[in-house]
């Protein structure tokens, strides 16, 4: 019987910024994996390379060395157009600063992600509504993004990330800008979604509260994995 | 990679609406939008007013087509009625009238006369149709046939000469009363009408006429009639009313077309610059939003479409406002300035609208490089 491959495989991943004497190895030979239906947490202090690692997994930054495979897709070998397709179909992003489009409503922020994937009109609206209701925002659908609280913005951000049914959700400090109550709510939401939708969640954070929802925790320091739990 | 699109999302609804990101971006800063639309509208207004002014002045040539006749017999070499002089023997009228297909012949007297000897620039082209005063004339011909002792002028000439209905003016030493002031005219040349009896005695043209104006019988071949009539008057050549009208329009074209071209070019340059500046600043301002869209998988085309829609929307709204306001502005100015004779044509408005949209499309290309350089990874920076 063959063991199914992990949803995410990262091998000997490295990223060097600059060159010569000013070269900085932000990520230095990282190996990690993550499975569907689980929350994988990468922790570490500021400047440890967490966000750089996440950015490379999400196909937004090309690694200097190493390999990334998501759901069988060799991300490191993809061209520009294929990377864009990978980002809209295979991964979803949850940002520390939410990154909602301020001129749009909560519902439109989710809908626009579906538009990006070619889903338009009523089907897009219905999917956006479904996700926001699931995120507990049924009373905020038509609210402008700028009129939402931090916790609500992060919920919209999560709904947007899930709009195109990604296999892997990448969350960058998802609780950093939230108070403890909203932070806990977002954590529960991430765990629930991972289990219900069967997608994997990779979160990078220095918030120790996230350990309680994680199935696997990596400790990153100076661009290297120091511990795995 | 699998398409994560549910079955119910495939089909006709795929062609449905998108989230109106472009509209929301524009409406987010209403003052800037107003200024942009205002800038484009002002450019379109400038362009359309100049073009309609050109059309209005050019319409003065149409007078020759409104006069009751089809063919003008003129002295050989008289291609332009306003700038050349024509003399024909008056006693050949019966021979012309006898040409098959000729319905009626009217002797026409024409001469440039200084209306006010003290003002050399006020030179008027007087036309006189020698139609018997006793005959009943159709109402539309009345403005060309003032009664003896009177003249008919247009409003531009009336303003230039400082006269109105009932005022007397001195023409070659004789007092003639302004009988009517017709709307229209243009500042390049003035045309007035006097009675045939007055013209004959004032211009001392007892045995000469300037032109024979021929009305061709319905069904007759105008070209054939014109050639036959010309053979009846030695030293003459035929011109259609359209020939004379076009020659007069050429006068306007020569004096006005280069100016129109320059102003239209400037107008479009200003409009294009306003749109380009708006779209470029908006692109820079929304760079992070575009970065977010790229991060979640939007390709450059998706982002370009937003920018293009923004640009076209500003161009379209500005052009429509400009077209609407140009008609209003032209009317308001004309109340105070009679020389401001405009003719706003739907086809010109449609052309300006199409060009405004074309300029908008070009302006949308200005931030293309900026958009392609937006790094989606920027969204991870707080």
Coordinates of C-alpha atoms in Angstrom, one line a residue:
Chain A
X1 CA 0.0 0.0 0.0
X2 CA 1.4 3.4 -1.0
X3 CA 1.4 6.3 1.4
X4 CA -0.3 9.3 -0.1
X5 CA 2.0 12.2 -0.7
X6 CA 1.6 15.2 1.6
X7 CA -0.4 18.1 0.2
X8 CA 2.7 20.4 0.6
X9 CA 6.3 19.2 0.2
X10 CA 9.1 21.7 0.7
X11 CA 12.7 20.4 0.3
X12 CA 16.0 22.2 0.9
X13 CA 14.3 25.5 0.2
X14 CA 16.5 28.6 0.2
X15 CA 16.2 32.2 -0.7
X16 CA 19.1 34.6 -0.9
X17 CA 18.6 38.3 -1.2
X18 CA 21.4 40.4 -2.6
X19 CA 24.8 39.1 -3.7
X20 CA 28.4 39.0 -2.7
X21 CA 29.2 40.3 0.8
X22 CA 25.7 41.8 1.2
X23 CA 24.0 38.5 0.4
X24 CA 21.3 37.5 3.0
X25 CA 20.0 34.0 3.3
X26 CA 16.5 34.7 4.4
X27 CA 15.5 31.0 4.1
X28 CA 18.2 28.5 4.3
X29 CA 17.6 24.8 3.5
X30 CA 14.1 24.4 4.9
X31 CA 12.3 21.1 4.7
X32 CA 8.7 20.8 5.7
X33 CA 5.4 19.2 4.8
X34 CA 1.7 19.7 5.4
X35 CA -1.3 17.5 5.0
X36 CA -4.9 18.2 3.9
X37 CA -7.4 18.8 6.7
X38 CA -4.7 20.0 9.1
X39 CA -3.3 23.2 10.3
X40 CA 0.5 23.5 10.1
X41 CA 2.1 26.3 12.0
X42 CA 5.5 27.9 11.3
X43 CA 6.6 29.9 14.3
X44 CA 9.5 32.1 14.8
X45 CA 10.6 35.6 15.8
X46 CA 10.4 38.6 13.5
X47 CA 13.0 38.4 10.7
X48 CA 13.3 34.6 10.9
X49 CA 12.1 34.1 7.3
X50 CA 8.5 33.0 8.0
X51 CA 6.9 35.4 5.5
X52 CA 9.6 34.8 2.9
X53 CA 8.9 31.1 3.2
X54 CA 5.1 31.6 2.9
X55 CA 5.6 33.9 -0.1
X56 CA 7.6 31.2 -1.9
X57 CA 5.1 28.5 -1.2
X58 CA 2.4 30.7 -2.6
X59 CA 4.3 31.3 -5.9
X60 CA 4.9 35.0 -5.3
X61 CA 8.6 34.7 -4.9
X62 CA 11.0 32.5 -6.7
X63 CA 13.3 30.5 -4.4
X64 CA 17.1 30.5 -5.0
X65 CA 17.3 26.8 -4.4
X66 CA 15.1 23.8 -3.4
X67 CA 11.7 22.4 -4.4
X68 CA 8.1 23.1 -3.6
X69 CA 5.2 20.8 -4.5
X70 CA 1.6 21.6 -3.8
X71 CA -1.0 18.9 -4.5
X72 CA 1.4 17.4 -7.0
X73 CA 2.2 20.7 -8.7
X74 CA 5.9 21.5 -8.9
X75 CA 5.6 25.2 -8.1
X76 CA 9.3 26.0 -8.7
X77 CA 9.0 25.0 -12.3
X78 CA 6.0 27.2 -13.2
X79 CA 6.2 30.2 -15.5
X80 CA 4.5 33.5 -14.9
X81 CA 1.1 32.6 -16.3
X82 CA 1.0 29.2 -14.7
X83 CA 2.0 30.7 -11.4
X84 CA -1.0 33.1 -11.6
X85 CA -3.3 30.2 -12.4
X86 CA -1.7 28.3 -9.4
X87 CA -2.5 31.2 -7.1
X88 CA -6.1 31.5 -8.2
X89 CA -6.9 27.8 -8.3
X90 CA -4.7 25.9 -5.8
X91 CA -3.9 28.3 -3.0
X92 CA -5.7 30.9 -1.0
X93 CA -4.0 33.8 1.0
X94 CA -4.9 35.3 4.3
X95 CA -2.9 38.4 5.1
X96 CA -1.8 40.0 8.3
X97 CA -3.1 43.4 7.0
X98 CA -6.3 41.8 5.6
X99 CA -5.6 43.5 2.2
X100 CA -9.3 43.9 1.4
X101 CA -10.2 46.3 -1.5
X102 CA -11.4 49.2 0.5
X103 CA -13.8 50.5 -2.2
X104 CA -15.7 47.3 -2.3
X105 CA -18.2 45.7 0.0
X106 CA -17.5 42.5 2.0
X107 CA -19.4 40.5 -0.5
X108 CA -17.7 42.1 -3.5
X109 CA -14.3 41.4 -1.9
X110 CA -15.1 37.7 -2.0
X111 CA -16.8 37.9 -5.4
X112 CA -13.8 39.6 -7.1
X113 CA -11.7 36.6 -6.2
X114 CA -14.2 34.4 -8.1
X115 CA -14.2 36.9 -11.0
X116 CA -10.4 36.5 -11.2
X117 CA -11.0 32.8 -11.7
X118 CA -13.6 33.5 -14.4
X119 CA -16.7 32.9 -12.3
X120 CA -19.0 35.9 -12.9
X121 CA -22.5 37.1 -12.1
X122 CA -25.0 35.3 -9.9
X123 CA -22.9 32.1 -9.3
X124 CA -20.1 34.3 -8.0
X125 CA -22.5 36.3 -5.8
X126 CA -24.1 33.1 -4.4
X127 CA -20.7 31.6 -3.5
X128 CA -19.6 34.8 -1.9
X129 CA -22.7 35.0 0.2
X130 CA -22.4 31.3 1.2
X131 CA -18.8 31.8 2.4
X132 CA -19.6 35.0 4.3
X133 CA -22.6 33.4 6.0
X134 CA -20.4 30.5 7.0
X135 CA -17.9 33.0 8.4
X136 CA -20.7 34.5 10.6
X137 CA -20.9 37.7 8.5
X138 CA -24.5 37.4 7.2
X139 CA -25.3 40.8 8.6
X140 CA -22.3 42.5 7.0
X141 CA -22.6 41.4 3.4
X142 CA -23.2 44.9 2.0
X143 CA -20.9 46.7 4.4
X144 CA -18.0 48.6 2.9
X145 CA -14.6 47.0 3.7
X146 CA -13.6 50.1 5.6
X147 CA -16.6 49.9 7.8
X148 CA -15.8 46.5 9.1
X149 CA -13.9 45.7 12.4
X150 CA -10.5 44.1 12.3
X151 CA -12.0 40.7 13.1
X152 CA -14.7 41.0 10.5
X153 CA -12.1 42.1 7.9
X154 CA -10.0 39.0 8.6
X155 CA -13.1 36.8 8.3
X156 CA -13.8 38.4 4.9
X157 CA -10.2 37.8 4.0
X158 CA -10.5 34.1 4.9
X159 CA -13.8 33.8 2.9
X160 CA -12.0 35.4 -0.1
X161 CA -9.1 33.0 0.3
X162 CA -11.5 30.0 0.2
X163 CA -13.6 31.4 -2.7
X164 CA -12.1 29.2 -5.4
X165 CA -11.9 26.1 -3.2
X166 CA -8.1 26.1 -2.8
X167 CA -6.3 22.9 -1.7
X168 CA -3.9 25.0 0.5
X169 CA -4.6 28.0 2.6
X170 CA -1.6 30.2 3.4
X171 CA -2.0 32.5 6.4
X172 CA 0.5 35.2 7.2
X173 CA 0.2 36.3 10.9
X174 CA -3.6 35.9 10.7
X175 CA -4.1 37.0 14.3
X176 CA -1.5 39.7 14.6
X177 CA -3.8 42.7 14.1
X178 CA -6.6 41.3 16.2
X179 CA -7.5 41.4 19.9
X180 CA -7.5 38.1 21.8
X181 CA -11.3 37.5 21.3
X182 CA -11.2 38.1 17.6
X183 CA -7.8 36.2 17.3
X184 CA -9.4 33.2 18.9
X185 CA -12.4 33.4 16.6
X186 CA -10.2 33.5 13.6
X187 CA -8.1 30.5 14.8
X188 CA -11.3 28.5 15.3
X189 CA -12.5 29.4 11.9
X190 CA -9.2 28.3 10.3
X191 CA -9.3 25.0 12.1
X192 CA -13.0 24.4 11.2
X193 CA -12.4 25.2 7.6
X194 CA -9.4 22.9 7.4
X195 CA -11.5 20.1 8.7
X196 CA -14.7 20.8 6.9
X197 CA -13.3 21.6 3.5
X198 CA -10.4 19.2 3.6
X199 CA -7.8 21.8 2.7
X200 CA -4.5 22.2 4.3
X201 CA -3.7 25.4 6.2
X202 CA -0.1 26.7 6.6
X203 CA 0.0 29.6 9.0
X204 CA 3.1 31.6 9.9
X205 CA 3.0 33.5 13.2
X206 CA 4.8 34.3 16.3
X207 CA 1.4 34.1 18.2
X208 CA 1.8 31.1 20.6
X209 CA -2.0 30.8 20.8
X210 CA -2.1 29.3 17.4
X211 CA -0.3 26.2 18.7
X212 CA -3.5 25.0 20.2
X213 CA -5.1 24.5 16.7
X214 CA -2.1 23.2 14.9
X215 CA -1.4 19.6 14.1
X216 CA 2.2 20.3 13.4
X217 CA 4.5 23.1 14.5
X218 CA 7.8 24.2 13.0
X219 CA 10.1 26.6 14.7
X220 CA 12.0 28.8 12.3
X221 CA 15.1 30.8 13.3
X222 CA 17.5 32.6 11.0
X223 CA 15.9 31.0 8.0
X224 CA 16.4 27.4 9.3
X225 CA 14.0 24.9 10.9
X226 CA 15.2 24.4 14.5
X227 CA 12.4 22.3 15.9
X228 CA 9.4 20.3 14.7
X229 CA 6.6 19.3 17.0
Chain B
X1 CA -4.6 21.8 -11.7
X2 CA -8.3 21.2 -11.4
X3 CA -10.9 23.8 -12.2
X4 CA -12.7 24.4 -8.9
X5 CA -15.8 25.8 -10.6
X6 CA -19.1 24.2 -9.8
X7 CA -21.2 22.8 -12.6
X8 CA -23.9 25.4 -12.1
X9 CA -21.4 28.1 -12.7
X10 CA -20.7 27.0 -16.2
X11 CA -22.9 28.3 -19.0
X12 CA -24.6 31.6 -19.8
X13 CA -24.0 33.1 -16.4
X14 CA -20.3 33.1 -17.1
X15 CA -20.8 36.1 -19.3
X16 CA -22.6 38.0 -16.6
X17 CA -21.4 41.0 -14.6
X18 CA -18.1 41.4 -12.8
X19 CA -17.6 43.3 -9.6
X20 CA -17.4 47.0 -10.7
X21 CA -13.9 47.6 -9.3
X22 CA -13.3 50.4 -11.9
X23 CA -16.4 52.3 -11.0
X24 CA -15.8 51.9 -7.3
X25 CA -12.3 53.2 -7.7
X26 CA -13.5 56.2 -9.6
X27 CA -16.3 57.0 -7.3
X28 CA -14.1 56.6 -4.2
X29 CA -12.6 60.1 -4.8
X30 CA -15.5 62.2 -6.1
X31 CA -13.6 65.5 -6.3
X32 CA -10.9 64.0 -8.5
X33 CA -13.5 62.3 -10.6
X34 CA -15.4 65.6 -11.0
X35 CA -12.2 67.4 -12.0
X36 CA -11.3 64.7 -14.5
X37 CA -14.7 64.6 -16.1
X38 CA -14.7 68.4 -16.1
X39 CA -11.3 68.5 -17.9
X40 CA -12.5 66.1 -20.6
X41 CA -15.8 67.9 -20.9
X42 CA -14.1 71.3 -21.3
X43 CA -11.8 69.8 -24.0
X44 CA -14.8 68.4 -25.8
X45 CA -16.7 71.6 -25.4
X46 CA -13.8 73.6 -26.9
X47 CA -13.5 71.1 -29.8
X48 CA -17.2 71.0 -30.6
X49 CA -17.7 74.8 -30.3
X50 CA -14.8 75.4 -32.8
X51 CA -16.1 72.7 -35.2
X52 CA -19.7 73.9 -35.0
X53 CA -18.5 77.5 -35.5
X54 CA -16.7 76.3 -38.6
X55 CA -19.8 74.6 -39.8
X56 CA -21.9 77.6 -39.0
X57 CA -19.7 80.0 -40.9
X58 CA -19.3 77.5 -43.7
X59 CA -23.1 77.4 -44.0
X60 CA -23.0 81.0 -45.3
X61 CA -22.1 79.5 -48.7
X62 CA -25.4 77.6 -48.6
X63 CA -27.1 80.9 -49.5
X64 CA -26.4 80.4 -53.1
X65 CA -28.3 77.1 -52.9
X66 CA -31.2 78.8 -51.3
X67 CA -31.7 81.3 -54.0
X68 CA -34.5 80.5 -56.4
X69 CA -32.5 78.9 -59.3
X70 CA -30.3 76.0 -60.3
X71 CA -27.7 77.3 -62.8
X72 CA -25.8 80.6 -62.8
X73 CA -24.5 81.9 -66.1
X74 CA -21.4 84.0 -65.4
X75 CA -18.7 85.7 -67.4
X76 CA -15.9 83.3 -68.3
X77 CA -13.4 83.0 -65.4
X78 CA -15.9 83.7 -62.6
X79 CA -15.3 80.7 -60.5
X80 CA -15.9 82.5 -57.2
X81 CA -18.8 84.9 -57.1
X82 CA -17.5 86.8 -54.1
X83 CA -13.9 87.5 -55.3
X84 CA -14.3 87.9 -59.0
X85 CA -16.4 90.2 -61.1
X86 CA -18.8 89.1 -63.8
X87 CA -20.5 91.1 -66.5
X88 CA -22.9 89.7 -69.1
X89 CA -25.0 91.6 -71.8
X90 CA -28.4 92.1 -70.3
X91 CA -30.1 91.9 -73.7
X92 CA -29.4 88.2 -74.1
X93 CA -32.0 87.3 -71.6
X94 CA -34.6 86.3 -74.3
X95 CA -32.1 83.9 -75.9
X96 CA -31.5 82.3 -72.6
X97 CA -35.2 82.0 -71.8
X98 CA -35.7 80.4 -75.2
X99 CA -33.4 77.5 -74.4
X100 CA -35.4 74.3 -74.1
X101 CA -35.6 73.2 -70.4
X102 CA -35.2 76.8 -69.0
X103 CA -38.2 77.5 -66.7
X104 CA -37.3 81.0 -65.7
X105 CA -34.4 83.5 -66.0
X106 CA -33.6 86.1 -63.4
X107 CA -31.0 88.9 -64.0
X108 CA -28.7 89.2 -61.0
X109 CA -26.7 92.2 -60.1
X110 CA -23.7 91.8 -57.7
X111 CA -21.1 94.2 -56.5
X112 CA -18.9 94.8 -53.4
X113 CA -19.7 98.1 -51.9
X114 CA -18.3 99.9 -48.9
X115 CA -21.2 100.5 -46.7
X116 CA -19.6 103.2 -44.6
X117 CA -16.9 105.2 -46.5
X118 CA -15.2 105.9 -43.2
X119 CA -14.7 102.2 -42.5
X120 CA -13.0 100.5 -45.3
X121 CA -13.3 97.1 -43.6
X122 CA -17.1 97.2 -43.8
X123 CA -17.4 96.1 -47.4
X124 CA -20.6 94.3 -48.3
X125 CA -21.3 92.0 -51.2
X126 CA -24.7 93.3 -52.5
X127 CA -26.8 90.9 -54.5
X128 CA -29.9 91.9 -56.3
X129 CA -32.4 89.6 -58.0
X130 CA -34.2 91.6 -60.7
X131 CA -37.6 90.2 -60.2
X132 CA -40.6 92.5 -61.1
X133 CA -41.9 94.0 -57.9
X134 CA -45.5 93.5 -59.1
X135 CA -45.1 89.7 -59.2
X136 CA -46.2 87.6 -56.3
X137 CA -43.2 85.9 -54.7
X138 CA -43.2 82.8 -52.5
X139 CA -42.7 83.7 -48.8
X140 CA -39.3 81.9 -48.7
X141 CA -38.0 84.2 -51.4
X142 CA -39.1 87.4 -49.6
X143 CA -35.8 87.8 -47.8
X144 CA -33.9 88.0 -51.1
X145 CA -36.3 90.5 -52.6
X146 CA -36.5 93.7 -50.5
X147 CA -38.9 96.4 -51.7
X148 CA -37.5 99.5 -53.5
X149 CA -35.6 101.8 -51.2
X150 CA -34.8 99.0 -48.7
X151 CA -32.1 96.4 -48.1
X152 CA -32.1 93.1 -46.2
X153 CA -29.1 92.3 -44.1
X154 CA -28.0 89.5 -41.7
X155 CA -27.5 89.9 -38.0
X156 CA -23.7 89.9 -38.2
X157 CA -23.7 92.7 -40.7
X158 CA -26.3 94.6 -38.7
X159 CA -24.1 94.4 -35.6
X160 CA -21.0 95.4 -37.6
X161 CA -22.8 98.4 -39.2
X162 CA -24.6 99.2 -36.0
X163 CA -28.0 99.2 -37.6
X164 CA -31.4 97.6 -37.0
X165 CA -34.7 97.4 -38.8
X166 CA -35.9 100.9 -39.8
X167 CA -32.4 102.5 -39.8
X168 CA -31.2 104.1 -42.9
X169 CA -27.8 103.5 -44.4
X170 CA -25.9 105.3 -47.2
X171 CA -25.2 103.1 -50.2
X172 CA -23.3 104.9 -52.9
X173 CA -24.8 108.1 -51.7
X174 CA -28.4 106.9 -51.6
X175 CA -30.3 106.4 -48.3
X176 CA -31.7 102.9 -48.1
X177 CA -33.7 101.7 -45.1
X178 CA -33.0 98.3 -43.4
X179 CA -36.1 96.3 -44.1
X180 CA -35.2 93.1 -42.4
X181 CA -32.4 91.5 -40.4
X182 CA -32.0 87.8 -40.9
X183 CA -30.3 85.7 -38.3
X184 CA -26.9 84.3 -39.2
X185 CA -24.0 85.6 -41.2
X186 CA -20.3 85.4 -40.6
X187 CA -17.4 87.8 -39.9
X188 CA -15.4 86.8 -43.0
X189 CA -17.7 88.2 -45.5
X190 CA -21.1 89.9 -45.5
X191 CA -23.9 89.6 -48.0
X192 CA -26.9 91.9 -48.3
X193 CA -29.8 92.2 -50.7
X194 CA -31.2 95.2 -52.5
X195 CA -34.1 95.7 -54.8
X196 CA -33.5 95.2 -58.6
X197 CA -34.7 98.7 -59.5
X198 CA -32.2 100.2 -56.9
X199 CA -29.4 98.0 -58.2
X200 CA -29.9 99.0 -61.8
X201 CA -29.9 102.7 -61.1
X202 CA -27.2 102.7 -58.4
X203 CA -24.8 100.4 -60.1
X204 CA -25.3 102.0 -63.5
X205 CA -25.8 98.6 -65.1
X206 CA -28.4 99.5 -67.7
X207 CA -27.1 97.2 -70.3
X208 CA -25.2 94.7 -68.2
X209 CA -26.0 92.1 -65.6
X210 CA -23.7 90.2 -63.3
X211 CA -25.3 86.8 -63.8
X212 CA -28.3 85.1 -65.2
X213 CA -29.9 82.8 -62.6
X214 CA -31.8 80.0 -64.4
X215 CA -34.5 77.8 -62.9
X216 CA -34.5 74.5 -64.9
X217 CA -37.8 72.9 -65.7
X218 CA -38.6 69.8 -63.6
X219 CA -37.4 66.7 -65.4
X220 CA -35.0 68.6 -67.7
X221 CA -31.3 67.7 -67.6
X222 CA -29.7 70.6 -65.8
X223 CA -26.2 70.0 -67.2
X224 CA -27.6 70.0 -70.8
X225 CA -29.6 73.1 -70.1
X226 CA -26.6 74.8 -68.6
X227 CA -24.4 74.1 -71.6
X228 CA -27.1 75.2 -74.1
X229 CA -27.7 78.4 -72.1
X230 CA -24.0 79.2 -72.1
X231 CA -23.9 79.1 -75.9
X232 CA -26.8 81.6 -76.0
X233 CA -24.6 84.2 -74.2
X234 CA -21.2 84.8 -75.8
X235 CA -18.3 84.9 -73.2
X236 CA -20.3 83.1 -70.5
X237 CA -19.9 79.8 -68.6
X238 CA -22.4 77.9 -66.5
X239 CA -22.0 77.2 -62.8
X240 CA -24.4 75.2 -60.6
X241 CA -25.6 76.8 -57.3
X242 CA -23.6 74.1 -55.6
X243 CA -20.5 75.3 -57.4
X244 CA -20.9 78.8 -56.1
X245 CA -21.9 77.6 -52.6
X246 CA -18.7 75.4 -52.5
X247 CA -16.5 78.3 -53.7
X248 CA -17.9 80.4 -50.9
X249 CA -17.3 77.6 -48.4
X250 CA -13.7 77.4 -49.7
X251 CA -13.3 81.0 -48.5
X252 CA -14.2 79.9 -45.0
X253 CA -12.0 76.8 -45.3
X254 CA -9.0 78.7 -46.3
X255 CA -9.3 81.2 -43.5
X256 CA -10.6 78.9 -40.8
X257 CA -9.6 75.3 -41.4
X258 CA -6.0 75.5 -40.2
X259 CA -7.2 77.2 -37.0
X260 CA -9.9 74.6 -36.5
X261 CA -7.3 71.8 -37.0
X262 CA -4.9 73.4 -34.5
X263 CA -7.6 74.0 -31.9
X264 CA -9.1 70.5 -32.2
X265 CA -5.6 69.0 -31.8
X266 CA -5.0 71.1 -28.7
X267 CA -8.4 70.1 -27.4
X268 CA -7.7 66.4 -27.8
X269 CA -4.2 66.8 -26.3
X270 CA -5.7 68.5 -23.2
X271 CA -8.4 65.9 -22.9
X272 CA -6.0 63.0 -23.4
X273 CA -3.6 64.5 -20.8
X274 CA -6.3 64.9 -18.3
X275 CA -7.4 61.3 -18.7
X276 CA -3.9 59.9 -18.7
X277 CA -3.0 61.9 -15.6
X278 CA -6.1 60.7 -13.8
X279 CA -5.6 57.1 -14.7
X280 CA -1.9 57.2 -13.9
X281 CA -2.4 58.7 -10.4
X282 CA -5.3 56.3 -9.8
X283 CA -3.1 53.4 -10.8
X284 CA -0.3 54.5 -8.4
X285 CA -2.8 55.1 -5.6
X286 CA -4.4 51.7 -6.2
X287 CA -1.1 49.8 -6.7
X288 CA -1.6 47.8 -3.5
X289 CA -5.1 46.8 -4.6
X290 CA -3.8 45.7 -7.9
X291 CA -1.0 43.8 -6.1
X292 CA -3.7 42.0 -4.0
X293 CA -5.5 41.1 -7.2
X294 CA -2.3 39.7 -8.7
X295 CA -1.5 37.9 -5.5
X296 CA -4.9 36.1 -5.6
X297 CA -4.2 35.0 -9.2
X298 CA -5.3 37.9 -11.4
X299 CA -3.2 38.1 -14.6
X300 CA -2.1 41.5 -16.0
X301 CA -5.1 41.4 -18.4
X302 CA -7.6 41.4 -15.6
X303 CA -5.9 44.5 -14.1
X304 CA -5.6 46.2 -17.5
X305 CA -9.3 45.7 -18.0
X306 CA -10.0 47.6 -14.8
X307 CA -7.7 50.5 -15.8
X308 CA -9.2 50.6 -19.3
X309 CA -12.7 50.7 -18.0
X310 CA -11.7 53.6 -15.7
X311 CA -10.2 55.4 -18.6
X312 CA -13.1 54.9 -20.9
X313 CA -15.6 55.8 -18.2
X314 CA -13.9 59.1 -17.6
X315 CA -13.7 59.7 -21.4
X316 CA -17.3 58.8 -22.0
X317 CA -18.9 60.8 -19.2
X318 CA -16.7 63.8 -20.0
X319 CA -17.5 63.6 -23.6
X320 CA -21.2 63.4 -23.0
X321 CA -21.1 66.3 -20.6
X322 CA -19.0 68.3 -23.0
X323 CA -21.4 67.6 -25.9
X324 CA -24.4 68.6 -23.9
X325 CA -22.8 71.8 -22.6
X326 CA -21.4 72.8 -26.0
X327 CA -25.0 73.2 -27.3
X328 CA -25.9 75.3 -24.3
X329 CA -22.7 77.4 -24.3
X330 CA -23.1 78.1 -28.1
X331 CA -26.6 79.3 -27.5
X332 CA -25.7 81.5 -24.6
X333 CA -22.7 83.1 -26.4
X334 CA -24.7 83.8 -29.5
X335 CA -27.2 85.8 -27.6
X336 CA -24.5 88.3 -27.0
X337 CA -22.3 87.8 -30.0
X338 CA -24.1 87.4 -33.4
X339 CA -20.9 86.4 -35.1
X340 CA -20.9 83.3 -33.0
X341 CA -22.9 81.4 -35.7
X342 CA -22.7 77.7 -34.8
X343 CA -24.1 74.6 -36.4
X344 CA -23.8 71.6 -34.0
X345 CA -24.3 68.5 -36.1
X346 CA -25.1 65.1 -34.6
X347 CA -22.4 63.5 -36.8
X348 CA -19.8 65.9 -35.5
X349 CA -20.8 65.2 -31.9
X350 CA -20.7 61.4 -32.6
X351 CA -17.2 61.8 -34.2
X352 CA -15.9 63.8 -31.2
X353 CA -17.4 61.1 -28.9
X354 CA -15.7 58.4 -30.8
X355 CA -12.4 60.3 -30.8
X356 CA -12.7 61.0 -27.1
X357 CA -13.1 57.2 -26.5
X358 CA -10.1 56.5 -28.7
X359 CA -8.0 59.0 -26.8
X360 CA -9.2 57.4 -23.5
X361 CA -8.2 54.0 -24.8
X362 CA -4.7 55.4 -25.6
X363 CA -4.5 57.1 -22.2
X364 CA -5.2 53.8 -20.5
X365 CA -1.9 52.5 -22.0
X366 CA 0.1 55.1 -20.1
X367 CA 0.2 53.1 -16.8
X368 CA 0.7 49.7 -18.5
X369 CA 4.4 49.5 -17.6
X370 CA 3.6 50.5 -14.0
X371 CA 1.0 47.8 -13.7
X372 CA 3.2 45.1 -15.1
X373 CA 5.9 46.1 -12.6
X374 CA 3.6 45.8 -9.6
X375 CA 5.0 42.9 -7.5
X376 CA 2.2 40.9 -5.9
X377 CA 4.5 39.9 -3.1
X378 CA 4.2 43.6 -1.9
X379 CA 1.0 42.6 -0.2
X380 CA 2.9 40.8 2.4
X381 CA 4.5 44.0 3.5
X382 CA 2.5 45.6 6.3

